[in-house]
PDB file of C-alpha atoms in Angstrom:
ATOM      1  CA  UNK A1259      17.094   7.328 -22.990  1.00 87.00           C
ATOM      2  CA  UNK A1260      16.462   7.090 -26.739  1.00 95.00           C
ATOM      3  CA  UNK A1261      15.552   3.409 -27.294  1.00 98.00           C
ATOM      4  CA  UNK A1262      13.242   0.888 -25.613  1.00 98.00           C
ATOM      5  CA  UNK A1263      12.395  -2.706 -26.530  1.00 98.00           C
ATOM      6  CA  UNK A1264       8.695  -3.471 -25.994  1.00 98.00           C
ATOM      7  CA  UNK A1265       7.447  -7.040 -25.524  1.00 98.00           C
ATOM      8  CA  UNK A1266       3.702  -7.552 -26.059  1.00 97.00           C
ATOM      9  CA  UNK A1267       1.220  -6.677 -28.770  1.00 95.00           C
ATOM     10  CA  UNK A1268      -2.104  -5.834 -27.083  1.00 94.00           C
ATOM     11  CA  UNK A1269      -3.997  -2.585 -26.646  1.00 94.00           C
ATOM     12  CA  UNK A1270      -2.013  -1.398 -23.613  1.00 95.00           C
ATOM     13  CA  UNK A1271       1.292  -2.120 -25.376  1.00 97.00           C
ATOM     14  CA  UNK A1272       0.019  -0.229 -28.416  1.00 98.00           C
ATOM     15  CA  UNK A1273      -0.941   2.763 -26.274  1.00 97.00           C
ATOM     16  CA  UNK A1274       2.498   2.820 -24.651  1.00 98.00           C
ATOM     17  CA  UNK A1275       4.234   2.574 -28.025  1.00 98.00           C
ATOM     18  CA  UNK A1276       2.118   5.515 -29.202  1.00 98.00           C
ATOM     19  CA  UNK A1277       3.401   7.651 -26.320  1.00 98.00           C
ATOM     20  CA  UNK A1278       7.015   6.578 -26.802  1.00 98.00           C
ATOM     21  CA  UNK A1279       7.130   7.148 -30.540  1.00 98.00           C
ATOM     22  CA  UNK A1280       5.424  10.538 -30.161  1.00 98.00           C
ATOM     23  CA  UNK A1281       8.297  11.424 -27.833  1.00 98.00           C
ATOM     24  CA  UNK A1282      10.763  10.283 -30.501  1.00 98.00           C
ATOM     25  CA  UNK A1283      11.882   7.216 -28.569  1.00 98.00           C
ATOM     26  CA  UNK A1284      12.954   4.446 -30.922  1.00 98.00           C
ATOM     27  CA  UNK A1285      10.826   1.365 -30.192  1.00 98.00           C
ATOM     28  CA  UNK A1286      11.867  -2.173 -31.056  1.00 98.00           C
ATOM     29  CA  UNK A1287       8.626  -4.094 -30.719  1.00 98.00           C
ATOM     30  CA  UNK A1288       8.078  -7.832 -30.353  1.00 98.00           C
ATOM     31  CA  UNK A1289       4.707  -9.197 -31.460  1.00 98.00           C
ATOM     32  CA  UNK A1290       3.799 -12.830 -32.050  1.00 94.00           C
ATOM     33  CA  UNK A1291       1.756 -12.421 -35.233  1.00 95.00           C
ATOM     34  CA  UNK A1292       3.449 -11.652 -38.538  1.00 97.00           C
ATOM     35  CA  UNK A1293       0.369  -9.834 -39.846  1.00 97.00           C
ATOM     36  CA  UNK A1294       0.681  -7.337 -36.981  1.00 97.00           C
ATOM     37  CA  UNK A1295       4.372  -6.835 -37.656  1.00 98.00           C
ATOM     38  CA  UNK A1296       3.840  -6.193 -41.361  1.00 98.00           C
ATOM     39  CA  UNK A1297       0.997  -3.727 -40.782  1.00 98.00           C
ATOM     40  CA  UNK A1298       3.007  -1.842 -38.157  1.00 98.00           C
ATOM     41  CA  UNK A1299       6.201  -1.625 -40.194  1.00 98.00           C
ATOM     42  CA  UNK A1300       4.395  -0.695 -43.414  1.00 97.00           C
ATOM     43  CA  UNK A1301       1.526   1.477 -42.179  1.00 97.00           C
ATOM     44  CA  UNK A1302       2.131   2.184 -38.488  1.00 98.00           C
ATOM     45  CA  UNK A1303      -1.153   0.500 -37.519  1.00 98.00           C
ATOM     46  CA  UNK A1304      -1.796  -2.445 -35.203  1.00 97.00           C
ATOM     47  CA  UNK A1305      -4.670  -4.208 -37.011  1.00 97.00           C
ATOM     48  CA  UNK A1306      -5.767  -6.082 -33.886  1.00 94.00           C
ATOM     49  CA  UNK A1307      -5.718  -3.394 -31.175  1.00 95.00           C
ATOM     50  CA  UNK A1308      -6.374   0.363 -31.249  1.00 96.00           C
ATOM     51  CA  UNK A1309      -6.419   0.181 -35.029  1.00 97.00           C
ATOM     52  CA  UNK A1310      -7.527   3.827 -35.195  1.00 97.00           C
ATOM     53  CA  UNK A1311      -4.103   4.911 -33.895  1.00 98.00           C
ATOM     54  CA  UNK A1312      -1.465   5.828 -36.493  1.00 97.00           C
ATOM     55  CA  UNK A1313       2.068   5.322 -35.185  1.00 98.00           C
ATOM     56  CA  UNK A1314       5.195   7.065 -36.472  1.00 97.00           C
ATOM     57  CA  UNK A1315       7.103   4.376 -38.385  1.00 97.00           C
ATOM     58  CA  UNK A1316      10.280   6.496 -38.253  1.00 98.00           C
ATOM     59  CA  UNK A1317      10.582   5.470 -34.598  1.00 98.00           C
ATOM     60  CA  UNK A1318       9.226   1.936 -34.879  1.00 98.00           C
ATOM     61  CA  UNK A1319      10.684  -1.436 -35.791  1.00 98.00           C
ATOM     62  CA  UNK A1320       8.390  -4.414 -35.212  1.00 98.00           C
ATOM     63  CA  UNK A1321       9.495  -8.046 -35.323  1.00 98.00           C
ATOM     64  CA  UNK A1322       8.408 -11.582 -34.431  1.00 98.00           C
ATOM     65  CA  UNK A1323      12.001 -12.368 -33.397  1.00 98.00           C
ATOM     66  CA  UNK A1324      11.956 -12.114 -29.598  1.00 98.00           C
ATOM     67  CA  UNK A1325      15.696 -12.442 -29.080  1.00 96.00           C
ATOM     68  CA  UNK A1326      16.479  -9.848 -31.755  1.00 97.00           C
ATOM     69  CA  UNK A1327      14.158  -7.322 -30.111  1.00 98.00           C
ATOM     70  CA  UNK A1328      15.658  -7.970 -26.672  1.00 97.00           C
ATOM     71  CA  UNK A1329      19.150  -7.349 -28.027  1.00 97.00           C
ATOM     72  CA  UNK A1330      18.314  -3.957 -29.527  1.00 97.00           C
ATOM     73  CA  UNK A1331      17.912  -1.731 -26.441  1.00 98.00           C
ATOM     74  CA  UNK A1332      19.273  -1.520 -22.905  1.00 97.00           C
ATOM     75  CA  UNK A1333      15.785  -1.027 -21.440  1.00 98.00           C
ATOM     76  CA  UNK A1334      13.068  -3.689 -21.837  1.00 98.00           C
ATOM     77  CA  UNK A1335       9.352  -3.048 -21.308  1.00 98.00           C
ATOM     78  CA  UNK A1336       7.200  -6.144 -20.719  1.00 98.00           C
ATOM     79  CA  UNK A1337       3.479  -5.589 -21.453  1.00 97.00           C
ATOM     80  CA  UNK A1338       1.901  -9.053 -21.534  1.00 96.00           C
ATOM     81  CA  UNK A1339      -0.911 -10.804 -19.636  1.00 92.00           C
ATOM     82  CA  UNK A1340       0.294 -12.173 -16.296  1.00 93.00           C
ATOM     83  CA  UNK A1341      -0.839 -15.704 -17.165  1.00 90.00           C
ATOM     84  CA  UNK A1342       1.439 -15.721 -20.237  1.00 93.00           C
ATOM     85  CA  UNK A1343       4.465 -14.138 -18.593  1.00 96.00           C
ATOM     86  CA  UNK A1344       6.146 -17.333 -17.252  1.00 96.00           C
ATOM     87  CA  UNK A1345       5.914 -19.032 -20.657  1.00 96.00           C
ATOM     88  CA  UNK A1346       7.352 -15.967 -22.362  1.00 97.00           C
ATOM     89  CA  UNK A1347      10.205 -15.766 -19.868  1.00 97.00           C
ATOM     90  CA  UNK A1348      11.016 -19.452 -20.342  1.00 96.00           C
ATOM     91  CA  UNK A1349      11.779 -18.658 -23.989  1.00 96.00           C
ATOM     92  CA  UNK A1350      14.310 -15.960 -23.039  1.00 97.00           C
ATOM     93  CA  UNK A1351      17.980 -16.643 -22.413  1.00 94.00           C
ATOM     94  CA  UNK A1352      18.704 -14.809 -19.124  1.00 94.00           C
ATOM     95  CA  UNK A1353      22.036 -13.707 -20.587  1.00 94.00           C
ATOM     96  CA  UNK A1354      20.110 -11.433 -22.954  1.00 94.00           C
ATOM     97  CA  UNK A1355      18.933  -9.327 -20.002  1.00 96.00           C
ATOM     98  CA  UNK A1356      22.234  -9.067 -18.172  1.00 93.00           C
ATOM     99  CA  UNK A1357      23.080  -5.411 -17.534  1.00 94.00           C
ATOM    100  CA  UNK A1358      19.713  -4.235 -18.844  1.00 97.00           C
ATOM    101  CA  UNK A1359      16.920  -2.382 -17.060  1.00 98.00           C
ATOM    102  CA  UNK A1360      13.427  -3.839 -17.019  1.00 98.00           C
ATOM    103  CA  UNK A1361      10.026  -2.130 -16.871  1.00 98.00           C
ATOM    104  CA  UNK A1362       6.868  -4.160 -16.273  1.00 98.00           C
ATOM    105  CA  UNK A1363       3.269  -3.147 -16.801  1.00 96.00           C
ATOM    106  CA  UNK A1364       1.585  -6.439 -15.902  1.00 94.00           C
ATOM    107  CA  UNK A1365      -1.501  -6.312 -13.700  1.00 88.00           C
ATOM    108  CA  UNK A1366      -1.749  -9.767 -12.207  1.00 89.00           C
ATOM    109  CA  UNK A1367       0.226 -12.089  -9.958  1.00 91.00           C
ATOM    110  CA  UNK A1368       2.569 -14.458 -11.760  1.00 94.00           C
ATOM    111  CA  UNK A1369       3.191 -18.195 -11.595  1.00 90.00           C
ATOM    112  CA  UNK A1370       2.151 -20.879  -9.133  1.00 87.00           C
ATOM    113  CA  UNK A1371       3.544 -18.886  -6.214  1.00 89.00           C
ATOM    114  CA  UNK A1372       1.391 -15.841  -7.109  1.00 89.00           C
ATOM    115  CA  UNK A1373       4.298 -13.390  -6.940  1.00 93.00           C
ATOM    116  CA  UNK A1374       4.342  -9.803  -8.157  1.00 95.00           C
ATOM    117  CA  UNK A1375       5.662  -9.302 -11.709  1.00 96.00           C
ATOM    118  CA  UNK A1376       8.663  -7.342 -10.391  1.00 96.00           C
ATOM    119  CA  UNK A1377       9.472 -10.162  -7.953  1.00 96.00           C
ATOM    120  CA  UNK A1378       9.175 -12.731 -10.734  1.00 96.00           C
ATOM    121  CA  UNK A1379      11.628 -10.730 -12.873  1.00 97.00           C
ATOM    122  CA  UNK A1380      14.020 -10.471  -9.939  1.00 96.00           C
ATOM    123  CA  UNK A1381      13.841 -14.200  -9.187  1.00 95.00           C
ATOM    124  CA  UNK A1382      13.868 -15.475 -12.755  1.00 95.00           C
ATOM    125  CA  UNK A1383      16.455 -13.180 -14.329  1.00 96.00           C
ATOM    126  CA  UNK A1384      18.380 -11.997 -11.272  1.00 95.00           C
ATOM    127  CA  UNK A1385      17.556  -8.358 -11.955  1.00 96.00           C
ATOM    128  CA  UNK A1386      17.825  -6.255  -8.817  1.00 94.00           C
ATOM    129  CA  UNK A1387      15.111  -3.816  -7.762  1.00 94.00           C
ATOM    130  CA  UNK A1388      17.204  -0.742  -8.618  1.00 95.00           C
ATOM    131  CA  UNK A1389      17.216  -1.877 -12.278  1.00 97.00           C
ATOM    132  CA  UNK A1390      13.429  -2.247 -12.375  1.00 98.00           C
ATOM    133  CA  UNK A1391      10.447   0.037 -12.789  1.00 98.00           C
ATOM    134  CA  UNK A1392       6.682  -0.432 -12.958  1.00 97.00           C
ATOM    135  CA  UNK A1393       4.103   1.470 -15.014  1.00 96.00           C
ATOM    136  CA  UNK A1394       0.611   1.847 -13.538  1.00 92.00           C
ATOM    137  CA  UNK A1395      -2.565   3.849 -14.033  1.00 83.00           C
ATOM    138  CA  UNK A1396      -5.120   5.202 -13.950  1.00 89.00           C
ATOM    139  CA  UNK A1397      -4.866   4.708 -17.692  1.00 89.00           C
ATOM    140  CA  UNK A1398      -7.227   3.198 -20.244  1.00 90.00           C
ATOM    141  CA  UNK A1399      -5.508   2.395 -23.518  1.00 93.00           C
ATOM    142  CA  UNK A1400      -8.480   3.643 -25.531  1.00 94.00           C
ATOM    143  CA  UNK A1401      -8.287   7.113 -23.994  1.00 95.00           C
ATOM    144  CA  UNK A1402      -4.540   7.311 -24.564  1.00 96.00           C
ATOM    145  CA  UNK A1403      -5.228   6.358 -28.161  1.00 96.00           C
ATOM    146  CA  UNK A1404      -7.637   9.306 -28.413  1.00 96.00           C
ATOM    147  CA  UNK A1405      -5.253  11.687 -26.671  1.00 96.00           C
ATOM    148  CA  UNK A1406      -7.574  12.291 -23.710  1.00 96.00           C
ATOM    149  CA  UNK A1407      -6.071  13.634 -20.498  1.00 96.00           C
ATOM    150  CA  UNK A1408      -4.532  10.783 -18.505  1.00 92.00           C
ATOM    151  CA  UNK A1409      -2.290  10.273 -15.455  1.00 94.00           C
ATOM    152  CA  UNK A1410       0.369   7.587 -15.238  1.00 95.00           C
ATOM    153  CA  UNK A1411       2.416   6.391 -12.266  1.00 94.00           C
ATOM    154  CA  UNK A1412       6.015   5.267 -12.753  1.00 96.00           C
ATOM    155  CA  UNK A1413       7.522   3.384  -9.798  1.00 96.00           C
ATOM    156  CA  UNK A1414      11.107   2.492  -9.037  1.00 97.00           C
ATOM    157  CA  UNK A1415      13.392   2.577  -5.978  1.00 95.00           C
ATOM    158  CA  UNK A1416      15.991   4.092  -8.336  1.00 97.00           C
ATOM    159  CA  UNK A1417      15.448   7.862  -8.514  1.00 97.00           C
ATOM    160  CA  UNK A1418      17.842   8.236 -11.443  1.00 97.00           C
ATOM    161  CA  UNK A1419      15.925   5.633 -13.435  1.00 98.00           C
ATOM    162  CA  UNK A1420      12.661   7.445 -12.688  1.00 97.00           C
ATOM    163  CA  UNK A1421      14.106  10.686 -14.000  1.00 97.00           C
ATOM    164  CA  UNK A1422      15.277   8.892 -17.141  1.00 97.00           C
ATOM    165  CA  UNK A1423      11.833   7.430 -17.776  1.00 98.00           C
ATOM    166  CA  UNK A1424       9.714  10.500 -17.074  1.00 98.00           C
ATOM    167  CA  UNK A1425      10.426  12.391 -20.345  1.00 98.00           C
ATOM    168  CA  UNK A1426       9.814   9.185 -22.312  1.00 98.00           C
ATOM    169  CA  UNK A1427       6.138   9.176 -21.279  1.00 98.00           C
ATOM    170  CA  UNK A1428       5.338  12.806 -20.433  1.00 97.00           C
ATOM    171  CA  UNK A1429       3.146  14.483 -23.055  1.00 96.00           C
ATOM    172  CA  UNK A1430       0.522  17.187 -23.563  1.00 96.00           C
ATOM    173  CA  UNK A1431      -2.213  14.704 -22.535  1.00 97.00           C
ATOM    174  CA  UNK A1432      -0.258  12.539 -20.073  1.00 96.00           C
ATOM    175  CA  UNK A1433       0.838  13.661 -16.614  1.00 96.00           C
ATOM    176  CA  UNK A1434       3.400  11.571 -14.759  1.00 96.00           C
ATOM    177  CA  UNK A1435       3.504  10.719 -11.043  1.00 93.00           C
ATOM    178  CA  UNK A1436       6.793   9.293  -9.758  1.00 94.00           C
ATOM    179  CA  UNK A1437       6.694   6.813  -6.886  1.00 92.00           C
ATOM    180  CA  UNK A1438       9.129   4.504  -5.103  1.00 91.00           C
ATOM    181  CA  UNK A1439       6.510   2.013  -3.782  1.00 88.00           C
ATOM    182  CA  UNK A1440       6.690  -0.802  -6.332  1.00 91.00           C
ATOM    183  CA  UNK A1441       5.049  -3.373  -4.046  1.00 91.00           C
ATOM    184  CA  UNK A1442       2.057  -1.222  -3.084  1.00 91.00           C
ATOM    185  CA  UNK A1443       1.441   0.093  -6.595  1.00 91.00           C
ATOM    186  CA  UNK A1444       1.631  -3.393  -8.118  1.00 94.00           C
ATOM    187  CA  UNK A1445      -0.772  -4.866  -5.584  1.00 94.00           C
ATOM    188  CA  UNK A1446      -3.180  -1.943  -6.072  1.00 92.00           C
ATOM    189  CA  UNK A1447      -3.038  -2.420  -9.856  1.00 92.00           C
ATOM    190  CA  UNK A1448      -3.777  -6.119  -9.462  1.00 94.00           C
ATOM    191  CA  UNK A1449      -6.545  -5.699  -6.901  1.00 95.00           C
ATOM    192  CA  UNK A1450      -8.390  -3.062  -8.925  1.00 94.00           C
ATOM    193  CA  UNK A1451      -8.952  -5.589 -11.706  1.00 94.00           C
ATOM    194  CA  UNK A1452     -10.759  -7.901  -9.288  1.00 96.00           C
ATOM    195  CA  UNK A1453     -12.864  -4.940  -8.135  1.00 97.00           C
ATOM    196  CA  UNK A1454     -13.688  -4.197 -11.771  1.00 96.00           C
ATOM    197  CA  UNK A1455     -14.883  -7.772 -12.238  1.00 97.00           C
ATOM    198  CA  UNK A1456     -17.141  -7.678  -9.178  1.00 98.00           C
ATOM    199  CA  UNK A1457     -18.549  -4.268 -10.132  1.00 97.00           C
ATOM    200  CA  UNK A1458     -19.317  -5.694 -13.551  1.00 97.00           C
ATOM    201  CA  UNK A1459     -21.080  -8.641 -11.945  1.00 98.00           C
ATOM    202  CA  UNK A1460     -23.190  -6.193  -9.928  1.00 98.00           C
ATOM    203  CA  UNK A1461     -24.139  -4.335 -13.093  1.00 97.00           C
ATOM    204  CA  UNK A1462     -25.005  -7.581 -14.849  1.00 97.00           C
ATOM    205  CA  UNK A1463     -27.251  -8.471 -11.907  1.00 98.00           C
ATOM    206  CA  UNK A1464     -29.002  -5.072 -12.187  1.00 98.00           C
ATOM    207  CA  UNK A1465     -27.784  -3.637  -8.902  1.00 98.00           C
ATOM    208  CA  UNK A1466     -28.058   0.146  -8.836  1.00 97.00           C
ATOM    209  CA  UNK A1467     -25.757   3.085  -8.182  1.00 95.00           C
ATOM    210  CA  UNK A1468     -26.358   3.017  -4.428  1.00 97.00           C
ATOM    211  CA  UNK A1469     -25.114  -0.556  -4.092  1.00 97.00           C
ATOM    212  CA  UNK A1470     -22.192   0.192  -6.408  1.00 97.00           C
ATOM    213  CA  UNK A1471     -21.117   3.058  -4.137  1.00 97.00           C
ATOM    214  CA  UNK A1472     -21.170   0.735  -1.123  1.00 97.00           C
ATOM    215  CA  UNK A1473     -19.285  -1.939  -3.051  1.00 98.00           C
ATOM    216  CA  UNK A1474     -16.519   0.445  -4.134  1.00 97.00           C
ATOM    217  CA  UNK A1475     -16.279   1.945  -0.632  1.00 97.00           C
ATOM    218  CA  UNK A1476     -15.695  -1.521   0.762  1.00 97.00           C
ATOM    219  CA  UNK A1477     -13.168  -2.218  -1.984  1.00 97.00           C
ATOM    220  CA  UNK A1478     -11.166   0.805  -0.838  1.00 95.00           C
ATOM    221  CA  UNK A1479     -11.229  -0.543   2.716  1.00 95.00           C
ATOM    222  CA  UNK A1480     -10.091  -3.992   1.507  1.00 96.00           C
ATOM    223  CA  UNK A1481      -7.208  -2.449  -0.430  1.00 94.00           C
ATOM    224  CA  UNK A1482      -6.035  -0.621   2.680  1.00 93.00           C
ATOM    225  CA  UNK A1483      -6.260  -3.871   4.682  1.00 94.00           C
ATOM    226  CA  UNK A1484      -4.150  -5.643   2.090  1.00 94.00           C
ATOM    227  CA  UNK A1485      -1.470  -2.948   1.951  1.00 92.00           C
ATOM    228  CA  UNK A1486      -1.288  -2.743   5.735  1.00 93.00           C
ATOM    229  CA  UNK A1487      -0.933  -6.526   6.032  1.00 94.00           C
ATOM    230  CA  UNK A1488       1.884  -6.433   3.488  1.00 90.00           C
ATOM    231  CA  UNK A1489       3.582  -3.684   5.505  1.00 88.00           C
ATOM    232  CA  UNK A1490       3.684  -1.419   2.490  1.00 84.00           C
ATOM    233  CA  UNK A1491       5.319   1.872   3.553  1.00 76.00           C
ATOM    234  CA  UNK A1492       3.651   5.218   2.884  1.00 65.00           C
ATOM    235  CA  UNK A1493       0.504   3.674   1.437  1.00 62.00           C
ATOM    236  CA  UNK A1494      -1.565   6.862   1.216  1.00 75.00           C
ATOM    237  CA  UNK A1495      -4.158   5.304  -1.031  1.00 84.00           C
ATOM    238  CA  UNK A1496      -6.290   8.432  -1.503  1.00 83.00           C
ATOM    239  CA  UNK A1497      -4.387   9.486  -4.644  1.00 83.00           C
ATOM    240  CA  UNK A1498      -4.481   8.665  -8.333  1.00 85.00           C
ATOM    241  CA  UNK A1499      -1.681   6.100  -8.084  1.00 80.00           C
ATOM    242  CA  UNK A1500      -3.831   3.844  -5.894  1.00 85.00           C
ATOM    243  CA  UNK A1501      -7.520   4.777  -5.918  1.00 89.00           C
ATOM    244  CA  UNK A1502      -7.490   6.431  -9.329  1.00 88.00           C
ATOM    245  CA  UNK A1503      -6.736   3.106 -10.959  1.00 87.00           C
ATOM    246  CA  UNK A1504      -9.358   1.324  -8.862  1.00 91.00           C
ATOM    247  CA  UNK A1505     -12.112   3.845  -9.552  1.00 93.00           C
ATOM    248  CA  UNK A1506     -11.648   4.029 -13.299  1.00 91.00           C
ATOM    249  CA  UNK A1507     -11.651   0.232 -13.555  1.00 90.00           C
ATOM    250  CA  UNK A1508     -14.777  -0.019 -11.396  1.00 92.00           C
ATOM    251  CA  UNK A1509     -16.818   2.544 -13.304  1.00 91.00           C
ATOM    252  CA  UNK A1510     -15.519   2.946 -16.847  1.00 88.00           C
ATOM    253  CA  UNK A1511     -17.158   1.400 -19.906  1.00 85.00           C
ATOM    254  CA  UNK A1512     -13.619   0.924 -21.281  1.00 85.00           C
ATOM    255  CA  UNK A1513     -12.792  -1.552 -18.506  1.00 89.00           C
ATOM    256  CA  UNK A1514     -12.490  -5.049 -19.953  1.00 90.00           C
ATOM    257  CA  UNK A1515     -12.618  -6.462 -16.406  1.00 93.00           C
ATOM    258  CA  UNK A1516     -15.932  -4.721 -15.776  1.00 95.00           C
ATOM    259  CA  UNK A1517     -17.220  -6.053 -19.110  1.00 95.00           C
ATOM    260  CA  UNK A1518     -16.052  -9.558 -18.183  1.00 96.00           C
ATOM    261  CA  UNK A1519     -17.853  -9.367 -14.842  1.00 97.00           C
ATOM    262  CA  UNK A1520     -21.006  -8.003 -16.422  1.00 97.00           C
ATOM    263  CA  UNK A1521     -21.298 -11.059 -18.672  1.00 97.00           C
ATOM    264  CA  UNK A1522     -20.816 -13.313 -15.634  1.00 97.00           C
ATOM    265  CA  UNK A1523     -23.563 -11.381 -13.836  1.00 97.00           C
ATOM    266  CA  UNK A1524     -25.874 -11.903 -16.794  1.00 97.00           C
ATOM    267  CA  UNK A1525     -25.436 -15.660 -16.549  1.00 96.00           C
ATOM    268  CA  UNK A1526     -22.534 -16.443 -18.868  1.00 96.00           C
ATOM    269  CA  UNK A1527     -20.070 -19.116 -17.750  1.00 95.00           C
ATOM    270  CA  UNK A1528     -16.377 -18.251 -17.453  1.00 94.00           C
ATOM    271  CA  UNK A1529     -15.644 -20.161 -20.649  1.00 93.00           C
ATOM    272  CA  UNK A1530     -18.450 -18.422 -22.543  1.00 95.00           C
ATOM    273  CA  UNK A1531     -17.256 -15.047 -21.300  1.00 94.00           C
ATOM    274  CA  UNK A1532     -13.664 -15.702 -22.315  1.00 91.00           C
ATOM    275  CA  UNK A1533     -14.823 -16.762 -25.778  1.00 91.00           C
ATOM    276  CA  UNK A1534     -17.010 -13.671 -26.121  1.00 91.00           C
ATOM    277  CA  UNK A1535     -14.190 -11.236 -25.341  1.00 86.00           C
ATOM    278  CA  UNK A1536     -11.382 -10.447 -27.776  1.00 73.00           C
ATOM    279  CA  UNK A1537      -9.038  -9.170 -25.052  1.00 73.00           C
ATOM    280  CA  UNK A1538      -7.678 -10.687 -21.846  1.00 77.00           C
ATOM    281  CA  UNK A1539      -9.334  -9.570 -18.599  1.00 84.00           C
ATOM    282  CA  UNK A1540      -6.477  -9.658 -16.103  1.00 89.00           C
ATOM    283  CA  UNK A1541      -8.879  -9.784 -13.173  1.00 91.00           C
ATOM    284  CA  UNK A1542      -9.692 -13.432 -13.833  1.00 93.00           C
ATOM    285  CA  UNK A1543      -6.153 -14.689 -13.132  1.00 90.00           C
ATOM    286  CA  UNK A1544      -5.597 -11.945 -10.542  1.00 92.00           C
ATOM    287  CA  UNK A1545      -8.527 -13.250  -8.498  1.00 95.00           C
ATOM    288  CA  UNK A1546      -6.841 -16.579  -7.922  1.00 93.00           C
ATOM    289  CA  UNK A1547      -3.526 -15.005  -6.944  1.00 92.00           C
ATOM    290  CA  UNK A1548      -5.011 -12.416  -4.595  1.00 95.00           C
ATOM    291  CA  UNK A1549      -7.336 -14.946  -2.992  1.00 96.00           C
ATOM    292  CA  UNK A1550      -4.339 -17.077  -2.053  1.00 94.00           C
ATOM    293  CA  UNK A1551      -2.374 -14.026  -0.885  1.00 93.00           C
ATOM    294  CA  UNK A1552      -5.247 -12.892   1.351  1.00 95.00           C
ATOM    295  CA  UNK A1553      -5.612 -16.433   2.709  1.00 95.00           C
ATOM    296  CA  UNK A1554      -1.897 -16.630   3.502  1.00 94.00           C
ATOM    297  CA  UNK A1555      -2.103 -13.275   5.292  1.00 95.00           C
ATOM    298  CA  UNK A1556      -5.178 -14.345   7.284  1.00 97.00           C
ATOM    299  CA  UNK A1557      -7.339 -11.580   5.788  1.00 96.00           C
ATOM    300  CA  UNK A1558     -11.103 -11.716   5.334  1.00 94.00           C
ATOM    301  CA  UNK A1559     -11.767  -9.895   2.072  1.00 97.00           C
ATOM    302  CA  UNK A1560     -15.402 -10.445   1.024  1.00 98.00           C
ATOM    303  CA  UNK A1561     -15.022  -8.905  -2.437  1.00 98.00           C
ATOM    304  CA  UNK A1562     -12.089 -11.140  -3.353  1.00 97.00           C
ATOM    305  CA  UNK A1563     -13.896 -14.121  -1.802  1.00 98.00           C
ATOM    306  CA  UNK A1564     -16.972 -13.445  -3.933  1.00 98.00           C
ATOM    307  CA  UNK A1565     -14.950 -13.211  -7.131  1.00 98.00           C
ATOM    308  CA  UNK A1566     -13.056 -16.406  -6.326  1.00 98.00           C
ATOM    309  CA  UNK A1567     -16.133 -18.487  -5.470  1.00 98.00           C
ATOM    310  CA  UNK A1568     -17.975 -17.380  -8.600  1.00 98.00           C
ATOM    311  CA  UNK A1569     -15.053 -17.721 -11.018  1.00 97.00           C
ATOM    312  CA  UNK A1570     -13.196 -20.735  -9.613  1.00 96.00           C
ATOM    313  CA  UNK A1571     -15.671 -22.634  -7.429  1.00 97.00           C
ATOM    314  CA  UNK A1572     -18.456 -22.027  -9.974  1.00 95.00           C
ATOM    315  CA  UNK A1573     -20.898 -20.866  -7.344  1.00 97.00           C
ATOM    316  CA  UNK A1574     -24.075 -19.122  -8.517  1.00 97.00           C
ATOM    317  CA  UNK A1575     -23.403 -15.404  -8.867  1.00 98.00           C
ATOM    318  CA  UNK A1576     -26.865 -14.484  -7.550  1.00 97.00           C
ATOM    319  CA  UNK A1577     -26.465 -16.389  -4.286  1.00 97.00           C
ATOM    320  CA  UNK A1578     -22.893 -15.168  -3.823  1.00 98.00           C
ATOM    321  CA  UNK A1579     -24.040 -11.565  -4.103  1.00 98.00           C
ATOM    322  CA  UNK A1580     -26.745 -12.165  -1.519  1.00 98.00           C
ATOM    323  CA  UNK A1581     -23.960 -13.344   0.768  1.00 97.00           C
ATOM    324  CA  UNK A1582     -21.824 -10.354  -0.191  1.00 98.00           C
ATOM    325  CA  UNK A1583     -24.692  -8.001   0.733  1.00 97.00           C
ATOM    326  CA  UNK A1584     -24.420  -9.276   4.306  1.00 97.00           C
ATOM    327  CA  UNK A1585     -20.636  -8.946   4.444  1.00 96.00           C
ATOM    328  CA  UNK A1586     -20.156  -5.359   3.314  1.00 96.00           C
ATOM    329  CA  UNK A1587     -21.182  -2.236   5.184  1.00 93.00           C
TER     330      UNK A1587
END
């Protein structure tokens, strides 16, 4: 594999483009804003995200023409917020993706039916599972930008596709885990963002390390409940592909979901928090999707319930955490 088309212009997309271009993979990159495109093509810098990263322009061609970018390579990587994905897809002629392989790195459920990104791609474009892959963490874009040691999980039921993708992302600072469990990895990646939000709320409310340890322990239990209810095979969650992503989102200062939750805990409204942050916190939309999924499965998941009632029912965060205290062990 020598070429990949990347759709999305945020910090995570920028980090992935950094890895690809360092590995001499030609990247055709769709971004919405012309100022980003010009800065990337001329200087190799995304002025809006990870602007300290200098990209190799010899392996980079940025454009605001979505259809042109989709035509350039046989493998497409979607790196956009889950809430924006249906609108983006509605602007794409499905014929443009016929015969192509699709990678998603989208950490939220998609659409009114709250489906996984891979399922949405399959339903919307008719792309079978063996032509899909998913990228997951534990990875913070900022640390990839700084070249700090990181582990990435690549999932696909297609072993040959996995072997094609591995050298595209493997580097001196990035280790790659290969996995076939798309469903479990996607749900874990979505759930961890909700956990990050609730951990941030706890921090904003001045809970201490002891409570945080109990909260994260219960989050691990909830994740296992969810995967078991979904009949996910081989869901050994005590590894970096599952818990690694959850833990780094719960504890890291780089976590935008944790930062979002912290502002909520300090008394900001959802609207005020969204206005205060320059980047999308996927956990906000993910909360709604996972809450409905848990409800449909008949699961009692106190952490998801807390996030949902605070963010969508506008319940007081202080009283909801008092209730949460009684529902975790």
